[in-house]
Short mmCIF file of C-alpha atoms in Angstrom, two decimals:
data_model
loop_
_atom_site.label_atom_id
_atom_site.label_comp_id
_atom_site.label_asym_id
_atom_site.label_seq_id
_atom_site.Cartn_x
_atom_site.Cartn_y
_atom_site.Cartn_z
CA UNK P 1283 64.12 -11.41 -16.78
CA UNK P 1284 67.53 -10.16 -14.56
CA UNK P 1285 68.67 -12.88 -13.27
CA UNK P 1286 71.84 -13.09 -10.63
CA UNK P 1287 74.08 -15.79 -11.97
CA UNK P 1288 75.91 -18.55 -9.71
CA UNK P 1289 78.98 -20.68 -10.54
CA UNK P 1290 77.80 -24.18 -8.73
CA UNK P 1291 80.37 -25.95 -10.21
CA UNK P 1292 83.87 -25.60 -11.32
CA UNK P 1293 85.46 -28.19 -13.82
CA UNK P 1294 88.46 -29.75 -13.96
CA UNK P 1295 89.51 -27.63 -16.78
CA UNK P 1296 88.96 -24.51 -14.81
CA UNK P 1297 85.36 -23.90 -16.61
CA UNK P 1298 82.52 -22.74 -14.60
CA UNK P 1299 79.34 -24.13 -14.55
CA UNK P 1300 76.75 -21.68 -14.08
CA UNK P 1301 73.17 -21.31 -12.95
CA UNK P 1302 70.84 -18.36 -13.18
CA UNK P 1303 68.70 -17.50 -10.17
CA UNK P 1304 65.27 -15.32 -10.56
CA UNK P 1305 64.41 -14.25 -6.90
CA UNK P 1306 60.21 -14.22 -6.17
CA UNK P 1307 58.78 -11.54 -7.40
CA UNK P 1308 56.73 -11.37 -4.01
CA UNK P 1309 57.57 -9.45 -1.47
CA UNK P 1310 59.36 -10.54 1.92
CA UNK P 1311 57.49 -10.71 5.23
CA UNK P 1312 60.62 -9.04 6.60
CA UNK P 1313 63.21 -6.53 5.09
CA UNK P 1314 65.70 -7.92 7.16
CA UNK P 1315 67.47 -10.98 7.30
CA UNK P 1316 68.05 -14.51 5.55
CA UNK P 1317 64.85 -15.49 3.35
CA UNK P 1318 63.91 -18.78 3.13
CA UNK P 1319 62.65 -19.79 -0.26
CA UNK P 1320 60.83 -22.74 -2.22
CA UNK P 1321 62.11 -23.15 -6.13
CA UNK P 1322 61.51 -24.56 -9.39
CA UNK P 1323 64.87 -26.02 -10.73
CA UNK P 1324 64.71 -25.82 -14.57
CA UNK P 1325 66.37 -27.56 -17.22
CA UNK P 1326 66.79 -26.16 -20.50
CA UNK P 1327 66.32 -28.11 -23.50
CA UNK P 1328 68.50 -28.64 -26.79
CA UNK P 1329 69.18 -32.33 -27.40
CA UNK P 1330 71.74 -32.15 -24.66
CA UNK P 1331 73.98 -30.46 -27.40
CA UNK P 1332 73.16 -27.41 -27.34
CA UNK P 1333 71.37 -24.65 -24.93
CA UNK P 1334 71.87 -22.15 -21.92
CA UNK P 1335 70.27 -21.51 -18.67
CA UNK P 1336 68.87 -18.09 -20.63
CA UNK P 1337 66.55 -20.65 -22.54
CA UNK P 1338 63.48 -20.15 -20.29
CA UNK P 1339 59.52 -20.04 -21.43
CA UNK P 1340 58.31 -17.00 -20.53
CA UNK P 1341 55.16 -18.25 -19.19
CA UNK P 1342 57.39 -20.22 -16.49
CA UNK P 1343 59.32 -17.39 -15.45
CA UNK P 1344 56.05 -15.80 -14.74
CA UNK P 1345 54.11 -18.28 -12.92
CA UNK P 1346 56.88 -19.47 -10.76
CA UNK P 1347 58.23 -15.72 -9.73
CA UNK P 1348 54.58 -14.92 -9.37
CA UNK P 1349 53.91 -17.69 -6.88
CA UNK P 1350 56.36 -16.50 -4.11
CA UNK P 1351 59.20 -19.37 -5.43
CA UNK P 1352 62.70 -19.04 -7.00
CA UNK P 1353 63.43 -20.07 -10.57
CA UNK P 1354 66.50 -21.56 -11.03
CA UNK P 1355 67.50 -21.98 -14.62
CA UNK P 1356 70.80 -24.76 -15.05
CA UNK P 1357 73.72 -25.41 -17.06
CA UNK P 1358 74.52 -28.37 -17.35
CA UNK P 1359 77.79 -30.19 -19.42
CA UNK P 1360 76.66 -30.75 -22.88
CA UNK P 1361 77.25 -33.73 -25.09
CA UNK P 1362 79.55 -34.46 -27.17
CA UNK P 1363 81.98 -34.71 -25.28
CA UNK P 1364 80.13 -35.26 -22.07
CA UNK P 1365 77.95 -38.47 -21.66
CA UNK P 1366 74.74 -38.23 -19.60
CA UNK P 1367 76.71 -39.98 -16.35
CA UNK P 1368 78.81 -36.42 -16.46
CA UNK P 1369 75.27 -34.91 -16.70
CA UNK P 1370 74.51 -36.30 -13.51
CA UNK P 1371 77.31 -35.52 -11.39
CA UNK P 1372 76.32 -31.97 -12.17
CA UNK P 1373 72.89 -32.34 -10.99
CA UNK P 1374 74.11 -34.24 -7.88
CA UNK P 1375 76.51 -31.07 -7.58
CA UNK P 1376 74.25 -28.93 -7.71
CA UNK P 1377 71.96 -30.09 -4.86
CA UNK P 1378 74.43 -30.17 -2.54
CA UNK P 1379 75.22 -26.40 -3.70
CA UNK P 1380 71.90 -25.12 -3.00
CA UNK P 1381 71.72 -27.04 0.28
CA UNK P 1382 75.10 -25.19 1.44
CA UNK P 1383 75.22 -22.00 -0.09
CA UNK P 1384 73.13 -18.62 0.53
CA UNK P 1385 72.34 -16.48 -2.99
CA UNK P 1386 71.95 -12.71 -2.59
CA UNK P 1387 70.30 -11.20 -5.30
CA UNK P 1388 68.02 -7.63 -5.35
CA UNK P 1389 69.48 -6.77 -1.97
CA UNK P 1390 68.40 -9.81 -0.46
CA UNK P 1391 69.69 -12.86 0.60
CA UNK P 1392 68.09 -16.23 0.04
CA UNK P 1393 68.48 -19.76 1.58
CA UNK P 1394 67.11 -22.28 -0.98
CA UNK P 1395 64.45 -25.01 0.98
CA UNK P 1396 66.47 -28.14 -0.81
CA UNK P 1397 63.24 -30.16 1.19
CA UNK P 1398 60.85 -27.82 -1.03
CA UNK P 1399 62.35 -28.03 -4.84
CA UNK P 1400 60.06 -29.25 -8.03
CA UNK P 1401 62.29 -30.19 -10.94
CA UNK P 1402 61.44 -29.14 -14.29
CA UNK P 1403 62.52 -29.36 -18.17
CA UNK P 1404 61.69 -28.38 -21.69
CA UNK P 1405 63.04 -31.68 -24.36
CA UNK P 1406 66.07 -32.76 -23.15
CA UNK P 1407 65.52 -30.45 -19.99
CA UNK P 1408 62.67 -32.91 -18.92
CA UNK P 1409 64.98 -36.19 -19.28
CA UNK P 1410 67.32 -33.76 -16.79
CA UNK P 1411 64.66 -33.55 -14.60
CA UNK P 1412 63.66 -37.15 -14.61
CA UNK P 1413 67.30 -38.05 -14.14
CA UNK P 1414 67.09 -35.32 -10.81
CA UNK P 1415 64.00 -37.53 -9.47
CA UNK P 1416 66.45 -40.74 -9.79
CA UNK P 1417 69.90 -39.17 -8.32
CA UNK P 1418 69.49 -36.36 -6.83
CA UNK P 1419 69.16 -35.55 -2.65
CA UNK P 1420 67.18 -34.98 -1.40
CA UNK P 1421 64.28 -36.34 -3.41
CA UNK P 1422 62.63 -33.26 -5.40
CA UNK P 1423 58.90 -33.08 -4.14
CA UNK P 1424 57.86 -32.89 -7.68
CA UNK P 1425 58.50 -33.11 -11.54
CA UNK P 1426 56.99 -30.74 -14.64
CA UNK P 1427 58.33 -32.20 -17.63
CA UNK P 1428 57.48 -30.41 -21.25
CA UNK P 1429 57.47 -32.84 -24.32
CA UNK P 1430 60.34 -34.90 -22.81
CA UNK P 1431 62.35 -37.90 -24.04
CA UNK P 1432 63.68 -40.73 -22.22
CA UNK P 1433 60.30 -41.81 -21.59
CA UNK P 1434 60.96 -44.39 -23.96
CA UNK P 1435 64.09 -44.71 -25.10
CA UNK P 1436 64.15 -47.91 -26.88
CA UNK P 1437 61.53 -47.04 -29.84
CA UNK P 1438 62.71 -46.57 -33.50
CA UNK P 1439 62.78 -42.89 -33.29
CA UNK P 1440 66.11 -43.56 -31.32
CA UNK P 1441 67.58 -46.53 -32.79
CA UNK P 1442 66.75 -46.48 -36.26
CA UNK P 1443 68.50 -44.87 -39.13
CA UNK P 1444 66.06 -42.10 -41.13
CA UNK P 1445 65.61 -42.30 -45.10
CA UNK P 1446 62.86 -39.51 -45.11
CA UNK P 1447 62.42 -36.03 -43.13
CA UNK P 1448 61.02 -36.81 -39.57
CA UNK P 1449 61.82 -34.17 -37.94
CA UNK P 1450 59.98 -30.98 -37.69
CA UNK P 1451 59.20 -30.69 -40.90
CA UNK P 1452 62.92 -30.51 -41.38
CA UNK P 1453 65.27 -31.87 -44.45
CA UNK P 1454 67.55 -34.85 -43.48
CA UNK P 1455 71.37 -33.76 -42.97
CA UNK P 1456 74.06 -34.21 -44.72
CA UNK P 1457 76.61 -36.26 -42.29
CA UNK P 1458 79.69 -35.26 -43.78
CA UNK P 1459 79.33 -31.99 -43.43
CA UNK P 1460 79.54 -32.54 -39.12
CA UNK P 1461 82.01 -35.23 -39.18
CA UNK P 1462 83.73 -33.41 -35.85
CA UNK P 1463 80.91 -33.82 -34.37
CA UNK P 1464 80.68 -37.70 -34.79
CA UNK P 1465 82.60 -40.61 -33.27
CA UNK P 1466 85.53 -41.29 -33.46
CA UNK P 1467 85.63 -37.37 -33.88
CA UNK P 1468 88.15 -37.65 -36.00
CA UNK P 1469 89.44 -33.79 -35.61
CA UNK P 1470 90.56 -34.63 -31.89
CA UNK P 1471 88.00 -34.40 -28.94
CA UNK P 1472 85.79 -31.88 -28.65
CA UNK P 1473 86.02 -29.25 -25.66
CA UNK P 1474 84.31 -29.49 -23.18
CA UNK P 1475 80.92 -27.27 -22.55
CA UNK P 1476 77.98 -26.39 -20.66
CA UNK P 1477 76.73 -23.30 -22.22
CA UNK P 1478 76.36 -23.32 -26.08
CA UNK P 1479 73.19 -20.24 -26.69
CA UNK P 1480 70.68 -22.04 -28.39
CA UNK P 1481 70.33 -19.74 -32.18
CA UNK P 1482 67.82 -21.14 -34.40
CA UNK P 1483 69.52 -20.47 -37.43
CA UNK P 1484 70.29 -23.19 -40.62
CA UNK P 1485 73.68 -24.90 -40.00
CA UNK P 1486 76.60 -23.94 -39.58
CA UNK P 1487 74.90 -20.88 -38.24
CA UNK P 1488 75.23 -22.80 -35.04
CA UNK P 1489 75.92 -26.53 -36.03
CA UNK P 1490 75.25 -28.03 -32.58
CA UNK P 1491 71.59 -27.13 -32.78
CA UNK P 1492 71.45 -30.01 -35.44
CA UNK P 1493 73.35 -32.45 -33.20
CA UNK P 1494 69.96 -34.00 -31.54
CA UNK P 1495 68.03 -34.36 -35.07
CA UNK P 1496 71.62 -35.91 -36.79
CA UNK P 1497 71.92 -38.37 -34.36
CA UNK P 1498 68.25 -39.45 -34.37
CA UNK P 1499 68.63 -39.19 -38.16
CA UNK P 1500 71.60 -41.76 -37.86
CA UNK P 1501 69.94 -43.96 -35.00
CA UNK P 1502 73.17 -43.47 -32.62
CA UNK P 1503 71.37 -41.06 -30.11
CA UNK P 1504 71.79 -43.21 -27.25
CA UNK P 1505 75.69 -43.97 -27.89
CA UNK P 1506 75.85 -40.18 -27.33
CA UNK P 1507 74.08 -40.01 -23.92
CA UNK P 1508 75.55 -43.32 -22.58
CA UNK P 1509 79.19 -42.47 -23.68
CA UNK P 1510 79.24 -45.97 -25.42
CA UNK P 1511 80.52 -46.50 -29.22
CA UNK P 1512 82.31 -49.82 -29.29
CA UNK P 1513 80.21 -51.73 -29.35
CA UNK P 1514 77.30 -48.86 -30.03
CA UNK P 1515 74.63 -49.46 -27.45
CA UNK P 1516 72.50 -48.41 -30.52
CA UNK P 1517 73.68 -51.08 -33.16
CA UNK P 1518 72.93 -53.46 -30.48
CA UNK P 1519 69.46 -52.28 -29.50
CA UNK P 1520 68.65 -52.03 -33.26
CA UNK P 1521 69.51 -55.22 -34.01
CA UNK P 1522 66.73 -56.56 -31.40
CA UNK P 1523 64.12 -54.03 -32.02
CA UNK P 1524 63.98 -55.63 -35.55
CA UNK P 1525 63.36 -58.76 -34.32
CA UNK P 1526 59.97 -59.67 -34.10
CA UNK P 1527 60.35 -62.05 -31.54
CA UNK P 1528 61.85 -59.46 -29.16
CA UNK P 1529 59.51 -57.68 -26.64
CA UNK P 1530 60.48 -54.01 -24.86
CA UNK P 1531 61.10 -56.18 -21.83
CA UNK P 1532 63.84 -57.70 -24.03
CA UNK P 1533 65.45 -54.32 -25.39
CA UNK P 1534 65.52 -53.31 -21.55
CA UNK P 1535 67.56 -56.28 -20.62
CA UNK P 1536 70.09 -55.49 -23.09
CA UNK P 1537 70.79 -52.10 -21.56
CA UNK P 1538 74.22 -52.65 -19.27
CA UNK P 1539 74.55 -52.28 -16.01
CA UNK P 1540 76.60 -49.16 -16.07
CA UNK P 1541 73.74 -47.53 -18.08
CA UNK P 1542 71.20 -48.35 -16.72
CA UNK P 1543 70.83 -44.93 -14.50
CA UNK P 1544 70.43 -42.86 -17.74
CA UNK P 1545 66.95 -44.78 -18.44
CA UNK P 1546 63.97 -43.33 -16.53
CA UNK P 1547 61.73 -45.74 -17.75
CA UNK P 1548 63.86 -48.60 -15.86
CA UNK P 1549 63.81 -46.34 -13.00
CA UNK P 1550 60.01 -46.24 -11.91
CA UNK P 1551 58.85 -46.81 -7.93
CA UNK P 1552 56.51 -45.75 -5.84
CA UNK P 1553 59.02 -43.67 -4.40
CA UNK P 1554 59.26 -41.43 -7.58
CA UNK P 1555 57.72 -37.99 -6.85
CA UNK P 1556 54.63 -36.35 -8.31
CA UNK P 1557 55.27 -35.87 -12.11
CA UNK P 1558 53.27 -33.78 -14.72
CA UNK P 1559 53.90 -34.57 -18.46
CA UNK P 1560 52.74 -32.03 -20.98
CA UNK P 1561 53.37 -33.27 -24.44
CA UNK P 1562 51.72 -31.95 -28.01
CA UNK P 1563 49.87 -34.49 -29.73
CA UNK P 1564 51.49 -33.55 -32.98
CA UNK P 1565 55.37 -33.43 -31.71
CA UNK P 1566 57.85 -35.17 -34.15
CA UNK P 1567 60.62 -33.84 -32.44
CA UNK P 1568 59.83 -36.28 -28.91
CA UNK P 1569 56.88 -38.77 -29.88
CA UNK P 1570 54.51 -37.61 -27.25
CA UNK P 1571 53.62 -41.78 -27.42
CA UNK P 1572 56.52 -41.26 -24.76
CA UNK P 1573 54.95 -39.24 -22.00
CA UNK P 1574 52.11 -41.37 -22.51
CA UNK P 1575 54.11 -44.57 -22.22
CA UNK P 1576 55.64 -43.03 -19.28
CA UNK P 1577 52.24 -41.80 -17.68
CA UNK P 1578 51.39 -45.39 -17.69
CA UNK P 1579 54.78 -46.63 -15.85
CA UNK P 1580 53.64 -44.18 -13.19
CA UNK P 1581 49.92 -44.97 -12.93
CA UNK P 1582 51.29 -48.58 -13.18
CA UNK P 1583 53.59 -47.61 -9.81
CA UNK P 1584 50.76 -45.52 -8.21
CA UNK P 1585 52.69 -42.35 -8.28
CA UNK P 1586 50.88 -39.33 -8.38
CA UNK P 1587 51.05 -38.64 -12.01
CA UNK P 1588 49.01 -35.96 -15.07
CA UNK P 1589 49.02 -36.17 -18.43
CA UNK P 1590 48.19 -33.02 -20.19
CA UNK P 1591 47.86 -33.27 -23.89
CA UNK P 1592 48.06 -30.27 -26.05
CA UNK P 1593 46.26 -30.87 -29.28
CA UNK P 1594 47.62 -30.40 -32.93
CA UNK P 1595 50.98 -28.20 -31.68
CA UNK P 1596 54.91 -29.38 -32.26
CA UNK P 1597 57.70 -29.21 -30.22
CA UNK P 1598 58.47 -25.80 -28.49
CA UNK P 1599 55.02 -24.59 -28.65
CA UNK P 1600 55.32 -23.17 -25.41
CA UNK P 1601 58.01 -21.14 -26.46
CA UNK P 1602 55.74 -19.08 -28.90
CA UNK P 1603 55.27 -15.49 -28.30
CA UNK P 1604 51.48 -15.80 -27.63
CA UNK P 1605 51.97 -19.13 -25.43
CA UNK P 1606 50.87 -17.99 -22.05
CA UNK P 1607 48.01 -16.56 -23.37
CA UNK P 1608 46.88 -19.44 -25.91
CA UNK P 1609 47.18 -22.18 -23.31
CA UNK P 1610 46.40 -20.46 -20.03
CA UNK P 1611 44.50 -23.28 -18.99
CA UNK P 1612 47.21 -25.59 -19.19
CA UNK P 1613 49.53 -23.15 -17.41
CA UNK P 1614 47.47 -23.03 -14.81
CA UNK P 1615 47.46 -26.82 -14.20
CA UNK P 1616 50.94 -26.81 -14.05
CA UNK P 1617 51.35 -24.00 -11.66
CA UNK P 1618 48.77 -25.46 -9.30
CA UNK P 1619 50.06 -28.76 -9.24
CA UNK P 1620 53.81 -27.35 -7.91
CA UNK P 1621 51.85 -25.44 -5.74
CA UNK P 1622 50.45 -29.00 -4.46
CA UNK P 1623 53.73 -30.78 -4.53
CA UNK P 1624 55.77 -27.49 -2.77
CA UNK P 1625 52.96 -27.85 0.14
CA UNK P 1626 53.44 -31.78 0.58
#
């Protein structure tokens, strides 16, 4: 992959915000002259904490070039310190930079189709992309989301503190070794950032890559993505999820106003595009109880919705070297339902 990179965005700091664009790997009707392009926006994933715009499957790159579209791989700010509401300013930003802006890349120059875009998003990538089908304009004519959260949100794995490994097969952390990283950050705020590379390597290798599984392991995930400590969203939610007189309708109530936006699952329509949920039955990482919670939200709001369940594999498993190979099949789906939702 040789991608051309884009600044879409420029902080008030002065840092860039970049994206990567992968030009078709078809060739033009015409040598000549602006091309006009459909694209698959892609979110990488990494808790939110952690995670570049280099992050890519493989098999995606493929199937998407292959098809005739761009591939447009994001940064986005990551949390700490950003909140998810910074998260999606950038994705509002960056619609109305691909709706403006030409991108030359291999000698050509390309006009992105903003009326021809599918969303998509690995983990956290695929809550991106959900939150692009809520905010952004125009409406994306699709969504691929890979083993996302935010499909429920208000479920223990979010809200309740961990006494045993849950997570990957992983150890539980030790939370004084990443007290910087945890409110009230008690080293001074943390810089801001939207392009951390994501190293799978035992902390403090690269700390942040433990950010997602510490704050599930603490229960304060969503005080991270909402911005909200005092009082933590979390404590508050927790408190009702263990009471067994409390429904999901009543958790959802208890989400405020101001964050309401950041919850997908509030968020369903009939106006919500196409989506596509691929999920492994065996994740730990994002319950795949979630895409099939959210599955039924869309059938429930007759959107156009599949559910593609990938038995017995983790989280990431499209990320293994013999993925496009191993589940073809399900590759396939994918590609041919953008193709669907790029022809609507």
């Amino acid at each position: 992959m040789h991608p051309t990179a884009f600044t879409y965005k420029t902080l008030q700091s002065g840092a860039p915000i970049a994206l990567d664009f992968h030009p078709p790997n078809t060739k033009a009707d015409s040598t000549t002259g602006q091309r006009q392009v459909a694209a698959v926006i892609y979110f990488h994933g990494g808790g939110l904490h952690v995670g570049n715009k280099s992050a890519v499957p493989r098999w995606l790159y493929r199937r998407v070039t292959g098809s005739g579209w761009a591939l447009i791989s994001v940064n986005y700010q990551l949390l700490p310190p950003a909140s998810g509401h910074d998260i999606i300013k950038d994705i509002q930003d960056l619609f109305v930079f691909l709706e403006k802006e030409t991108l030359s890349a291999d000698g050509q120059v390309f006009k992105v189709d903003v009326n021809r875009l599918v969303v998509s998003g690995s983990s956290s990538g695929g809550h991106c992309a959900y939150l692009a089908a809520m905010h952004a304009s125009p409406k994306p004519k699709g969504v691929f989301a890979a083993y996302s959260p935010a499909g429920n949100f208000l479920i223990p794995q979010y809200l309740e503190e961990k006494t045993k490994p849950f997570f990957m097969g992983r150890d539980l952390l030790d939370a004084s070794k990443f007290q910087d990283y945890i409110y009230p950050f008690p080293n001074g705020p943390l810089e801001p950032t939207s392009d951390i590379p994501l190293v799978f390597g035992a902390p403090p290798t690269n700390r942040r890559v433990a950010m997602a599984a510490l704050y599930l392991q603490l229960g304060t995930y969503l005080d991270y993505v909402t911005g909200q400590h005092e009082p933590s969203l979390s404590g508050s939610l927790r408190k009702l999820l263990a009471d067994e007189t409390k429904t999901l309708a009543d958790l959802e109530m208890a989400i405020p106003e101001k964050h309401r936006a950041l919850f997908p699952q509030l968020a369903v329509d009939s106006s919500w595009p196409p989506t596509l949920l691929m999920t492994g039955t065996a994740d730990t990482a994002v319950l795949p109880e979630e895409s099939y919670h959210f599955h039924d939200l869309l059938e429930k709001a007759k959107v156009r919705t599949v559910l593609v369940k990938v038995p017995g594999v983790d989280h990431l498993f499209d990320f293994a070297p013999d993925a496009k190979d191993k589940w073809a099949v399900e590759f396939d789906l994918i590609t041919n339902f953008m193709a669907e939702c790029l022809r609507a």
